[in-house]
mmCIF file of C-alpha atoms in Angstrom:
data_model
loop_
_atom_site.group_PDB
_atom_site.id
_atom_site.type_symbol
_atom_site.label_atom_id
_atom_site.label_comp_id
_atom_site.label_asym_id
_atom_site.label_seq_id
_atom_site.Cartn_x
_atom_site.Cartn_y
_atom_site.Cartn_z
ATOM 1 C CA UNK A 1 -21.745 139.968 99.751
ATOM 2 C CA UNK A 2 -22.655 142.423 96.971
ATOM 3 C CA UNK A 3 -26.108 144.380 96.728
ATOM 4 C CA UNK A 4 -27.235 146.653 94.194
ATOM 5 C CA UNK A 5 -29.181 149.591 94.525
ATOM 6 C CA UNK A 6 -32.624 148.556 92.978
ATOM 7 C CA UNK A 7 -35.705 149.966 92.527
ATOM 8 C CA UNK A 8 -38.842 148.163 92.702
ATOM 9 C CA UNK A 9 -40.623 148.249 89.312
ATOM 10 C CA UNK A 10 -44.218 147.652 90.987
ATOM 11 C CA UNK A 11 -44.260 150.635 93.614
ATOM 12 C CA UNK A 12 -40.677 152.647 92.644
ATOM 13 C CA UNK A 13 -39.620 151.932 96.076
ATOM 14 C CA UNK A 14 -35.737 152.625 95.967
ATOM 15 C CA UNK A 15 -33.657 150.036 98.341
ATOM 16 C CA UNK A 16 -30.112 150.333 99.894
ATOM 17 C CA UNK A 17 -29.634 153.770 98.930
ATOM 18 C CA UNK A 18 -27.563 155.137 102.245
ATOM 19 C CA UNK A 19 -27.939 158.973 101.093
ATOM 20 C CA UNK A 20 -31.294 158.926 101.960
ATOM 21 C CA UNK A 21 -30.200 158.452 105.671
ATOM 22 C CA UNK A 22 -30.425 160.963 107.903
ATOM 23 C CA UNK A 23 -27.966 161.724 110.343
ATOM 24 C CA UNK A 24 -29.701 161.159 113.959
ATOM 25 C CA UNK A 25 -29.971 164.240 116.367
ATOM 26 C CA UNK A 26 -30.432 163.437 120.191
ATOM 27 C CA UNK A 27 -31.631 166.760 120.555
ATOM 28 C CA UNK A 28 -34.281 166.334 117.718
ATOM 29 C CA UNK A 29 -35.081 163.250 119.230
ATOM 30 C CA UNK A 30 -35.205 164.299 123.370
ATOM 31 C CA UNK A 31 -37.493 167.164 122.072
ATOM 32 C CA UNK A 32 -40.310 164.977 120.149
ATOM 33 C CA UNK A 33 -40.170 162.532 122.959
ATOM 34 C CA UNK A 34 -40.450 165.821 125.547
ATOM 35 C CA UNK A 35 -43.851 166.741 123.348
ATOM 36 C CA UNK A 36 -45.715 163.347 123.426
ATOM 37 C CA UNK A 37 -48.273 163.603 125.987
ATOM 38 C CA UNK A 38 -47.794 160.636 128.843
ATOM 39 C CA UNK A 39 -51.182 158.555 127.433
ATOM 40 C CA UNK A 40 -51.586 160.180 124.659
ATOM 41 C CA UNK A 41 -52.379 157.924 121.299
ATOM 42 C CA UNK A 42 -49.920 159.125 118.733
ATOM 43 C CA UNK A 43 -49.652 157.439 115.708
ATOM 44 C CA UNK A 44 -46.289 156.475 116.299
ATOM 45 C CA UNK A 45 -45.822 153.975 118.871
ATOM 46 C CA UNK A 46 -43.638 154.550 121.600
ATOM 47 C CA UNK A 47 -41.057 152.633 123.022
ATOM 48 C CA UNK A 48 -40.047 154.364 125.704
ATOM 49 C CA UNK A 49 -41.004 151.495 127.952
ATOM 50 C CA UNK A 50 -37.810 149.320 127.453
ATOM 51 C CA UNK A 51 -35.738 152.392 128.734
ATOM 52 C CA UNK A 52 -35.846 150.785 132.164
ATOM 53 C CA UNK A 53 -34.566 147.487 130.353
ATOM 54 C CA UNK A 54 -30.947 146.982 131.717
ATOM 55 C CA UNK A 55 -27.920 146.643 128.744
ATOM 56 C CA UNK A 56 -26.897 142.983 128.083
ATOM 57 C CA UNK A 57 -23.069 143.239 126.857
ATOM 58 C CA UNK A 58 -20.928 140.082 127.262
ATOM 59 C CA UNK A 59 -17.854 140.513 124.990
ATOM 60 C CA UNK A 60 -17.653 136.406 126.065
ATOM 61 C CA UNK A 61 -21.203 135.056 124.575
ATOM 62 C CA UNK A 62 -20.678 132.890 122.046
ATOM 63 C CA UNK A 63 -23.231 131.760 119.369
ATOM 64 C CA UNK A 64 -23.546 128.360 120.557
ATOM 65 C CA UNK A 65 -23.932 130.144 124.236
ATOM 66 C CA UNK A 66 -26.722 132.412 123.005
ATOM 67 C CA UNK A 67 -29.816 130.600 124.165
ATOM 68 C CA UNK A 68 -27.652 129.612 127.351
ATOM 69 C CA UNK A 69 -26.581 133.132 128.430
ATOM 70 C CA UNK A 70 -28.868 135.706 126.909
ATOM 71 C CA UNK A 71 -31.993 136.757 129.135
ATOM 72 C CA UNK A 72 -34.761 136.324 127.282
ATOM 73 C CA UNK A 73 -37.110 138.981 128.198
ATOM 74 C CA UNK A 74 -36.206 142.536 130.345
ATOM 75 C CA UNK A 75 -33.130 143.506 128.247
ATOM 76 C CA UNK A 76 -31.627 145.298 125.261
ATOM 77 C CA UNK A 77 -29.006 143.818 123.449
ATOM 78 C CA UNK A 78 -26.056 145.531 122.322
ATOM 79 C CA UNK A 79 -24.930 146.082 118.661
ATOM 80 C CA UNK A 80 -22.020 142.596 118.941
ATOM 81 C CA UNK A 81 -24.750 140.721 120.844
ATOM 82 C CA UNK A 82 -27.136 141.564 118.169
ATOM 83 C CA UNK A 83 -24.739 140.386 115.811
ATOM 84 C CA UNK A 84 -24.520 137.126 117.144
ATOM 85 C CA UNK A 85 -28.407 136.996 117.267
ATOM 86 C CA UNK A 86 -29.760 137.534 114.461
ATOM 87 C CA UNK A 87 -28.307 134.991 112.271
ATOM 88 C CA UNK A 88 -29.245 131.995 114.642
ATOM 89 C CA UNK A 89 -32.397 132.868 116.252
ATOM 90 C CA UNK A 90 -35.448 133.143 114.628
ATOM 91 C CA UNK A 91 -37.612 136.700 113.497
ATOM 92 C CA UNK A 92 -40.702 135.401 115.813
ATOM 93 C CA UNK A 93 -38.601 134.778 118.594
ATOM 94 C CA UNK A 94 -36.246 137.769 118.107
ATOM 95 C CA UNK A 95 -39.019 140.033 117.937
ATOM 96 C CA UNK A 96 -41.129 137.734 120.917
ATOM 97 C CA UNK A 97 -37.730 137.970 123.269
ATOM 98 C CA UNK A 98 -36.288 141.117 122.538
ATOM 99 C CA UNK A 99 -38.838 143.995 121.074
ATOM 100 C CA UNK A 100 -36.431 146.845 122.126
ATOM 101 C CA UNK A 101 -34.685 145.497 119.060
ATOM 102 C CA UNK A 102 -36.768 143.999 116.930
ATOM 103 C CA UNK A 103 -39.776 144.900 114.897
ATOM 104 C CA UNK A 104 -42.834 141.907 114.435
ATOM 105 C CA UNK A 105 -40.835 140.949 111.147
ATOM 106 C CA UNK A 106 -37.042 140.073 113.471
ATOM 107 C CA UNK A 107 -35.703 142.684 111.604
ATOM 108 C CA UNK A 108 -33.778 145.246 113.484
ATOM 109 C CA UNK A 109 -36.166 148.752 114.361
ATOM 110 C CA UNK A 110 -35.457 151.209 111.965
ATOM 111 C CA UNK A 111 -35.401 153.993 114.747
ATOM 112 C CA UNK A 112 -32.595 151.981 117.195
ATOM 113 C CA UNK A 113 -29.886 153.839 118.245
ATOM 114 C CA UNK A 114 -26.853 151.444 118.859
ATOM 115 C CA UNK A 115 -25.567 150.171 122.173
ATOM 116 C CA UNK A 116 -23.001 148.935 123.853
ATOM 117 C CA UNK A 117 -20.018 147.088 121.853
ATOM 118 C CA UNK A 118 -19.814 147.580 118.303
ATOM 119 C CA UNK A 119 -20.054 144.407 115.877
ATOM 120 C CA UNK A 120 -16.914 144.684 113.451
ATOM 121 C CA UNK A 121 -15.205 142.621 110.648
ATOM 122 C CA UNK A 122 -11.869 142.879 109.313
ATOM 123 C CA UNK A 123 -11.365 144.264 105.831
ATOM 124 C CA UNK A 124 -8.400 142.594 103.626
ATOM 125 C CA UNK A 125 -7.482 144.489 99.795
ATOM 126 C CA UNK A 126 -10.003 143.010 97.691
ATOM 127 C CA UNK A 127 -12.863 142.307 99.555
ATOM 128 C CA UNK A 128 -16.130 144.272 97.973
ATOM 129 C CA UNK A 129 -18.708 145.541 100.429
ATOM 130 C CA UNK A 130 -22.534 145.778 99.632
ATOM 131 C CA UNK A 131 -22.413 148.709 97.068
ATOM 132 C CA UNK A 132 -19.745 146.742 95.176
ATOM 133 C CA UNK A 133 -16.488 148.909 96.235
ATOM 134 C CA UNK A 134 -13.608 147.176 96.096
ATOM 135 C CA UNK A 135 -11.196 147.695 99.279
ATOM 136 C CA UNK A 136 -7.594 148.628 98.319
ATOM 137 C CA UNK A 137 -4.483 148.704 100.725
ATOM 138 C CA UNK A 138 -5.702 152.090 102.363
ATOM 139 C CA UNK A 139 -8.477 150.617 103.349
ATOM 140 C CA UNK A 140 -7.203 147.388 105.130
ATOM 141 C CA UNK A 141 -9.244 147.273 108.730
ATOM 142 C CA UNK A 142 -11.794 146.870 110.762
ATOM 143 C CA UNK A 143 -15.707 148.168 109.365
ATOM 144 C CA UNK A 144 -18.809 147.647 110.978
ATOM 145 C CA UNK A 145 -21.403 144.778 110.352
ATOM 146 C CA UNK A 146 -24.345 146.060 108.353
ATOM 147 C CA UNK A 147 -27.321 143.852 108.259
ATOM 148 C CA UNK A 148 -29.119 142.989 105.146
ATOM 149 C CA UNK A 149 -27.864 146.268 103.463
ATOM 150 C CA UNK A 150 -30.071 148.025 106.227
ATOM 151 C CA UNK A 151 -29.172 148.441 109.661
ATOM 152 C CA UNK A 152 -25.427 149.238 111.165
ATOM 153 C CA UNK A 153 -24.259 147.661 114.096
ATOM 154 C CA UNK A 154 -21.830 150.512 115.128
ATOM 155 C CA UNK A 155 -22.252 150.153 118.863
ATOM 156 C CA UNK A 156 -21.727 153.259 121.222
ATOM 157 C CA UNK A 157 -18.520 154.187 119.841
ATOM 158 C CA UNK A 158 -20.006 154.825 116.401
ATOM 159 C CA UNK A 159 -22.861 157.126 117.478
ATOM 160 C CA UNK A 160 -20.574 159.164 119.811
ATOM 161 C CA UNK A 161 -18.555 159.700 117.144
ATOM 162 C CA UNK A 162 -21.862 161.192 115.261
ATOM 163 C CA UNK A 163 -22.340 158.587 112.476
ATOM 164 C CA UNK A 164 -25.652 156.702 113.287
ATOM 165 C CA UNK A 165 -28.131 157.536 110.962
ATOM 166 C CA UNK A 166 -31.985 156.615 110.907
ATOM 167 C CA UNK A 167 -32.801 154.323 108.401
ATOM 168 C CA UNK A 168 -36.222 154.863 106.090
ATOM 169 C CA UNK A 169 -38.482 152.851 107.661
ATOM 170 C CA UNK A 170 -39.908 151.688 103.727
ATOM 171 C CA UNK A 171 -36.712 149.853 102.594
ATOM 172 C CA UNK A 172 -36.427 146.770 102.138
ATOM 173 C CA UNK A 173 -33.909 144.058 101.948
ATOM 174 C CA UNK A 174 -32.627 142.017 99.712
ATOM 175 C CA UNK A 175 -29.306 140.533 100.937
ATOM 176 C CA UNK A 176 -28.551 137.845 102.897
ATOM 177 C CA UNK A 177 -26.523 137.874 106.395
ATOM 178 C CA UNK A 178 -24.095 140.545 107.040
ATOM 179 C CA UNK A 179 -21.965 142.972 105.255
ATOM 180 C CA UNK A 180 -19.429 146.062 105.677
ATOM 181 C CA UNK A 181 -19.636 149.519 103.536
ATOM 182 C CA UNK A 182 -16.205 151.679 102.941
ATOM 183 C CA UNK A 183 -17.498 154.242 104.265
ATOM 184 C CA UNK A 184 -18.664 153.314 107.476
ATOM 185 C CA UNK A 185 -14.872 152.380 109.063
ATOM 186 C CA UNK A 186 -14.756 151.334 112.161
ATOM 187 C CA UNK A 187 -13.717 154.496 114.755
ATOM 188 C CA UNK A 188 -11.633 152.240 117.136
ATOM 189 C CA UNK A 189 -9.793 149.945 115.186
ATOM 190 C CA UNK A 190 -9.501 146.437 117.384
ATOM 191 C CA UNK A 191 -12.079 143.558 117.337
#
């Protein structure tokens, strides 16, 4: 899959441009959270409800499993689960199931911080990832899934290691399915 950076001629809207990411701070974030008022009508809505939602990780699930296996309601997904979601279930249903995860479009919220098992492909010489880089031998291994250009599925292991960034809530895709980006390599390398 290959995606350009584009702008939008109608409202200049620049898409799939990962430097305008910031990098998330827990701290930033435990603070703003700390200063909301419990009741208080903030523009902003607040999601701090599915915190008491348990983690559903099943290295096992399989995509023909998913509608077996997967609790519908009461729990957040992790990244690999999401992974096997969102290309088979539906954007009403993922967002009418599982709204810890998904906005009212399906699309994974732009302010999710990723969970549980990371979603990973593996990267041969040649393949080009979604700003058209080419991989070369060096780069052989595994990457995590991006969806749509948008949203990486880096699991726990990614935002320990301090890479999760917050994605601009105003971009919007343009690519189909999943792809990888050199420079998001996977930190442990096995599926």
């Amino acid at each position: 899959m290959h995606c350009q950076y584009t702008v939008n001629p109608i409202n200049r809207v620049g898409r799939f441009k990962t430097s305008f990411y910031t990098l998330y701070d827990p701290a930033l974030h435990r603070q703003a959270a700390r200063n909301i008022p419990v009741g208080e009508v903030t523009s902003a809505k607040n999601y701090r409800v599915f915190n008491d939602y348990y983690l559903y990780s099943d290295p096992t699930t399989t995509r023909e499993e998913i509608h077996q296996k997967i609790p519908k309601r009461g729990v957040r997904l992790d990244d690999k689960t999401m992974a096997l979601v969102l290309p088979v279930v539906g954007a009403k249903e993922r967002n009418e199931w599982w709204p810890g995860e998904f906005d009212h479009n399906g699309m994974p919220r732009a302010t999710r911080i990723p969970l549980g098992q990371a979603a990973k492909m593996w990267v041969s010489v040649g393949d080009v990832d979604i700003d058209g880089n080419v991989a070369t031998e060096g780069d052989q291994g595994y990457y995590y899934l991006w969806w749509k250009g948008l949203q990486v599925l880096m699991g726990k292991e990614g935002h320990d290691a301090g890479l999760y960034m917050i994605r601009p809530s105003w971009e919007l895709d343009e690519c189909d399915g999943f792809g990888f980006k050199l420079s998001h390599r996977a930190v442990v390398q096995a599926p």
